[in-house]
Amino acid sequence: MIFRMFARSFALLAFFFIILSPLFCADVELDVLLKETGARLEWNPLLQTGTMVSKVSQVVFSVGAPYLVVNGVQKICVEPVRRNGRRLVFPEPTAREIRQIFDEFSQPPRLFRVAAIVIDPGHGGRDSGASYVHNIGGKQVRVSEKDIVLTIAKKLQAMLVERYKDKVVLLTRDKDVYIPLEDRPYVANTIPAKPDEAIIYISLHANAS
């Protein structure tokens, strides 16, 4: 008795699966897909190759080929496009992949807000950087890179603070101290930033001349 009920239930499920499966796996005709994606078709009858082109992306397919080429660089494996008489048809999984491609590239680019600017004057302390003796006003003056970039960094900071009052503008050092190279990004990395915010890191250096 139980076996018969199970067999009937299984047969009923199989029947509905057979009836409904075409609805979920039906082929999509080319005209429908072009309308859905807003693309136009460039067709090469000799190679049996089509290019679906929009303002932001293009997808190349060939009849019988199990792949798509996206924007000339990315190759995606799919169920092949085929002919149904004189019409081109796309398996639903392939059509879905193409829809996703055009939808992804049609989204506006993500814009980042600059939350902070970090200025890093190179060298400092015992590390003088490039050094050279210049004749200034008839006197021999030794000029070190660490001093030049610190002066420039302070002036740049003042300019940026004045120009961008809503931004955080910081220096990795504001005096003649030595900061190890691996510690310099610490200031930038400790600034709280949202997912859509960026931090600009400016490293200043100068040559001996």
GROMACS .gro file of C-alpha atoms in nm:
model
  209
    1MET     CA    1   0.000   0.000   0.000
    2ILE     CA    2   0.272   0.244   0.103
    3PHE     CA    3   0.479   0.145  -0.198
    4ARG     CA    4   0.187   0.217  -0.433
    5MET     CA    5   0.132   0.562  -0.278
    6PHE     CA    6   0.503   0.638  -0.311
    7ALA     CA    7   0.506   0.521  -0.673
    8ARG     CA    8   0.204   0.737  -0.757
    9SER     CA    9   0.360   1.043  -0.589
   10PHE     CA   10   0.686   0.989  -0.774
   11ALA     CA   11   0.505   0.949  -1.106
   12LEU     CA   12   0.308   1.267  -1.043
   13LEU     CA   13   0.623   1.465  -0.963
   14ALA     CA   14   0.796   1.330  -1.272
   15PHE     CA   15   0.495   1.429  -1.483
   16PHE     CA   16   0.497   1.787  -1.355
   17PHE     CA   17   0.875   1.807  -1.401
   18ILE     CA   18   0.846   1.700  -1.764
   19ILE     CA   19   0.561   1.942  -1.828
   20LEU     CA   20   0.716   2.244  -1.653
   21SER     CA   21   1.083   2.202  -1.739
   22PRO     CA   22   1.051   2.360  -2.086
   23LEU     CA   23   0.917   2.673  -1.918
   24PHE     CA   24   1.241   2.714  -1.724
   25CYS     CA   25   1.483   2.595  -1.993
   26ALA     CA   26   1.317   2.735  -2.306
   27ASP     CA   27   1.536   2.882  -2.576
   28VAL     CA   28   1.544   3.259  -2.622
   29GLU     CA   29   1.531   3.403  -2.971
   30LEU     CA   30   1.785   3.661  -3.082
   31ASP     CA   31   1.531   3.942  -3.134
   32VAL     CA   32   1.401   3.898  -2.782
   33LEU     CA   33   1.751   3.904  -2.633
   34LEU     CA   34   1.846   4.216  -2.829
   35LYS     CA   35   1.536   4.392  -2.700
   36GLU     CA   36   1.605   4.285  -2.342
   37THR     CA   37   1.966   4.404  -2.346
   38GLY     CA   38   1.923   4.712  -2.564
   39ALA     CA   39   2.202   4.589  -2.790
   40ARG     CA   40   2.228   4.579  -3.169
   41LEU     CA   41   2.362   4.292  -3.378
   42GLU     CA   42   2.659   4.290  -3.614
   43TRP     CA   43   2.647   3.964  -3.810
   44ASN     CA   44   2.921   3.790  -4.011
   45PRO     CA   45   2.744   3.535  -4.234
   46LEU     CA   46   3.070   3.380  -4.353
   47LEU     CA   47   3.198   3.300  -4.004
   48GLN     CA   48   2.850   3.256  -3.856
   49THR     CA   49   2.958   3.495  -3.582
   50GLY     CA   50   2.751   3.766  -3.419
   51THR     CA   51   2.850   4.064  -3.206
   52MET     CA   52   2.595   4.213  -2.969
   53VAL     CA   53   2.695   4.576  -2.920
   54SER     CA   54   2.574   4.838  -2.673
   55LYS     CA   55   2.718   5.175  -2.569
   56VAL     CA   56   2.914   5.016  -2.286
   57SER     CA   57   2.985   4.656  -2.383
   58GLN     CA   58   2.998   4.394  -2.656
   59VAL     CA   59   2.949   4.018  -2.659
   60VAL     CA   60   3.071   3.797  -2.944
   61PHE     CA   61   2.921   3.453  -3.009
   62SER     CA   62   2.954   3.193  -3.284
   63VAL     CA   63   2.693   2.939  -3.383
   64GLY     CA   64   2.785   2.607  -3.223
   65ALA     CA   65   3.072   2.753  -3.016
   66PRO     CA   66   3.054   2.681  -2.640
   67TYR     CA   67   3.178   3.024  -2.530
   68LEU     CA   68   3.123   3.400  -2.540
   69VAL     CA   69   3.390   3.669  -2.572
   70VAL     CA   70   3.317   3.978  -2.363
   71ASN     CA   71   3.473   4.311  -2.465
   72GLY     CA   72   3.747   4.130  -2.653
   73VAL     CA   73   3.923   4.008  -2.340
   74GLN     CA   74   3.707   3.776  -2.130
   75LYS     CA   75   3.604   3.429  -2.245
   76ILE     CA   76   3.302   3.267  -2.078
   77CYS     CA   77   3.198   2.905  -2.131
   78VAL     CA   78   2.827   2.866  -2.210
   79GLU     CA   79   2.584   2.639  -2.389
   80PRO     CA   80   2.626   2.703  -2.764
   81VAL     CA   81   2.402   2.930  -2.966
   82ARG     CA   82   2.233   2.731  -3.241
   83ARG     CA   83   2.005   2.768  -3.541
   84ASN     CA   84   1.637   2.681  -3.544
   85GLY     CA   85   1.558   2.702  -3.911
   86ARG     CA   86   1.656   3.055  -4.012
   87ARG     CA   87   1.645   3.186  -3.657
   88LEU     CA   88   1.921   3.208  -3.398
   89VAL     CA   89   1.825   3.077  -3.056
   90PHE     CA   90   2.006   3.099  -2.723
   91PRO     CA   91   1.969   2.840  -2.446
   92GLU     CA   92   1.816   3.011  -2.143
   93PRO     CA   93   2.136   2.978  -1.931
   94THR     CA   94   2.333   3.145  -2.212
   95ALA     CA   95   2.075   3.420  -2.251
   96ARG     CA   96   2.081   3.477  -1.876
   97GLU     CA   97   2.461   3.511  -1.883
   98ILE     CA   98   2.437   3.769  -2.162
   99ARG     CA   99   2.170   3.967  -1.976
  100GLN     CA  100   2.393   3.979  -1.668
  101ILE     CA  101   2.690   4.098  -1.873
  102PHE     CA  102   2.503   4.391  -2.025
  103ASP     CA  103   2.334   4.472  -1.696
  104GLU     CA  104   2.666   4.476  -1.510
  105PHE     CA  105   2.836   4.707  -1.758
  106SER     CA  106   2.533   4.937  -1.781
  107GLN     CA  107   2.555   5.025  -1.412
  108PRO     CA  108   2.701   5.371  -1.342
  109PRO     CA  109   3.063   5.358  -1.224
  110ARG     CA  110   3.108   5.360  -0.851
  111LEU     CA  111   3.235   5.697  -0.734
  112PHE     CA  112   3.459   5.726  -0.432
  113ARG     CA  113   3.465   6.025  -0.202
  114VAL     CA  114   3.806   6.136  -0.080
  115ALA     CA  115   3.786   6.126   0.298
  116ALA     CA  116   4.144   6.224   0.380
  117ILE     CA  117   4.479   6.322   0.231
  118VAL     CA  118   4.800   6.204   0.394
  119ILE     CA  119   5.126   6.379   0.304
  120ASP     CA  120   5.446   6.188   0.372
  121PRO     CA  121   5.768   6.397   0.368
  122GLY     CA  122   6.042   6.145   0.293
  123HIS     CA  123   6.340   6.070   0.517
  124GLY     CA  124   6.390   6.268   0.842
  125GLY     CA  125   6.607   6.252   1.154
  126ARG     CA  126   6.925   6.051   1.097
  127ASP     CA  127   6.812   5.980   0.739
  128SER     CA  128   6.892   6.301   0.550
  129GLY     CA  129   6.812   6.164   0.205
  130ALA     CA  130   6.985   6.335  -0.087
  131SER     CA  131   7.229   6.606   0.021
  132TYR     CA  132   7.423   6.869  -0.174
  133VAL     CA  133   7.626   7.184  -0.107
  134HIS     CA  134   7.486   7.490  -0.286
  135ASN     CA  135   7.625   7.840  -0.321
  136ILE     CA  136   7.357   8.065  -0.175
  137GLY     CA  137   7.438   8.435  -0.144
  138GLY     CA  138   7.807   8.367  -0.167
  139LYS     CA  139   7.797   8.109   0.110
  140GLN     CA  140   7.832   7.734   0.087
  141VAL     CA  141   7.513   7.585   0.227
  142ARG     CA  142   7.443   7.215   0.259
  143VAL     CA  143   7.083   7.137   0.168
  144SER     CA  144   6.926   6.805   0.268
  145GLU     CA  145   6.629   6.636   0.108
  146LYS     CA  146   6.462   6.575   0.444
  147ASP     CA  147   6.442   6.953   0.510
  148ILE     CA  148   6.320   7.046   0.163
  149VAL     CA  149   6.037   6.793   0.156
  150LEU     CA  150   5.926   6.883   0.510
  151THR     CA  151   5.899   7.251   0.413
  152ILE     CA  152   5.707   7.161   0.098
  153ALA     CA  153   5.480   6.922   0.291
  154LYS     CA  154   5.380   7.192   0.541
  155LYS     CA  155   5.303   7.440   0.262
  156LEU     CA  156   5.107   7.177   0.070
  157GLN     CA  157   4.909   7.087   0.380
  158ALA     CA  158   4.815   7.452   0.435
  159MET     CA  159   4.704   7.486   0.072
  160LEU     CA  160   4.493   7.170   0.082
  161VAL     CA  161   4.330   7.262   0.414
  162GLU     CA  162   4.236   7.600   0.269
  163ARG     CA  163   4.108   7.450  -0.057
  164TYR     CA  164   3.930   7.141   0.081
  165LYS     CA  165   3.785   7.238   0.415
  166ASP     CA  166   3.580   6.918   0.440
  167LYS     CA  167   3.884   6.690   0.407
  168VAL     CA  168   4.122   6.561   0.671
  169VAL     CA  169   4.478   6.657   0.571
  170LEU     CA  170   4.756   6.502   0.780
  171LEU     CA  171   5.137   6.476   0.778
  172THR     CA  172   5.326   6.160   0.867
  173ARG     CA  173   5.583   6.387   1.033
  174ASP     CA  174   5.578   6.760   1.111
  175LYS     CA  175   5.934   6.786   1.243
  176ASP     CA  176   6.280   6.645   1.182
  177VAL     CA  177   6.227   6.291   1.309
  178TYR     CA  178   6.306   5.951   1.161
  179ILE     CA  179   6.009   5.729   1.077
  180PRO     CA  180   6.080   5.373   0.953
  181LEU     CA  181   5.946   5.302   0.606
  182GLU     CA  182   5.710   5.031   0.729
  183ASP     CA  183   5.554   5.272   0.983
  184ARG     CA  184   5.474   5.552   0.739
  185PRO     CA  185   5.140   5.409   0.612
  186TYR     CA  186   5.020   5.380   0.975
  187VAL     CA  187   4.866   5.729   0.973
  188ALA     CA  188   4.662   5.654   0.662
  189ASN     CA  189   4.558   5.309   0.781
  190THR     CA  190   4.421   5.443   1.111
  191ILE     CA  191   4.188   5.697   0.948
  192PRO     CA  192   3.829   5.567   0.962
  193ALA     CA  193   3.678   5.545   0.614
  194LYS     CA  194   3.347   5.421   0.478
  195PRO     CA  195   3.331   5.159   0.198
  196ASP     CA  196   3.276   5.434  -0.062
  197GLU     CA  197   3.555   5.658   0.070
  198ALA     CA  198   3.920   5.669  -0.033
  199ILE     CA  199   4.236   5.807   0.124
  200ILE     CA  200   4.501   5.976  -0.092
  201TYR     CA  201   4.861   5.914   0.015
  202ILE     CA  202   5.123   6.157  -0.118
  203SER     CA  203   5.492   6.073  -0.070
  204LEU     CA  204   5.731   6.366  -0.123
  205HIS     CA  205   6.095   6.333  -0.231
  206ALA     CA  206   6.355   6.558  -0.394
  207ASN     CA  207   6.683   6.500  -0.571
  208ALA     CA  208   7.019   6.656  -0.479
  209SER     CA  209   7.023   6.917  -0.756
   0.00000   0.00000   0.00000
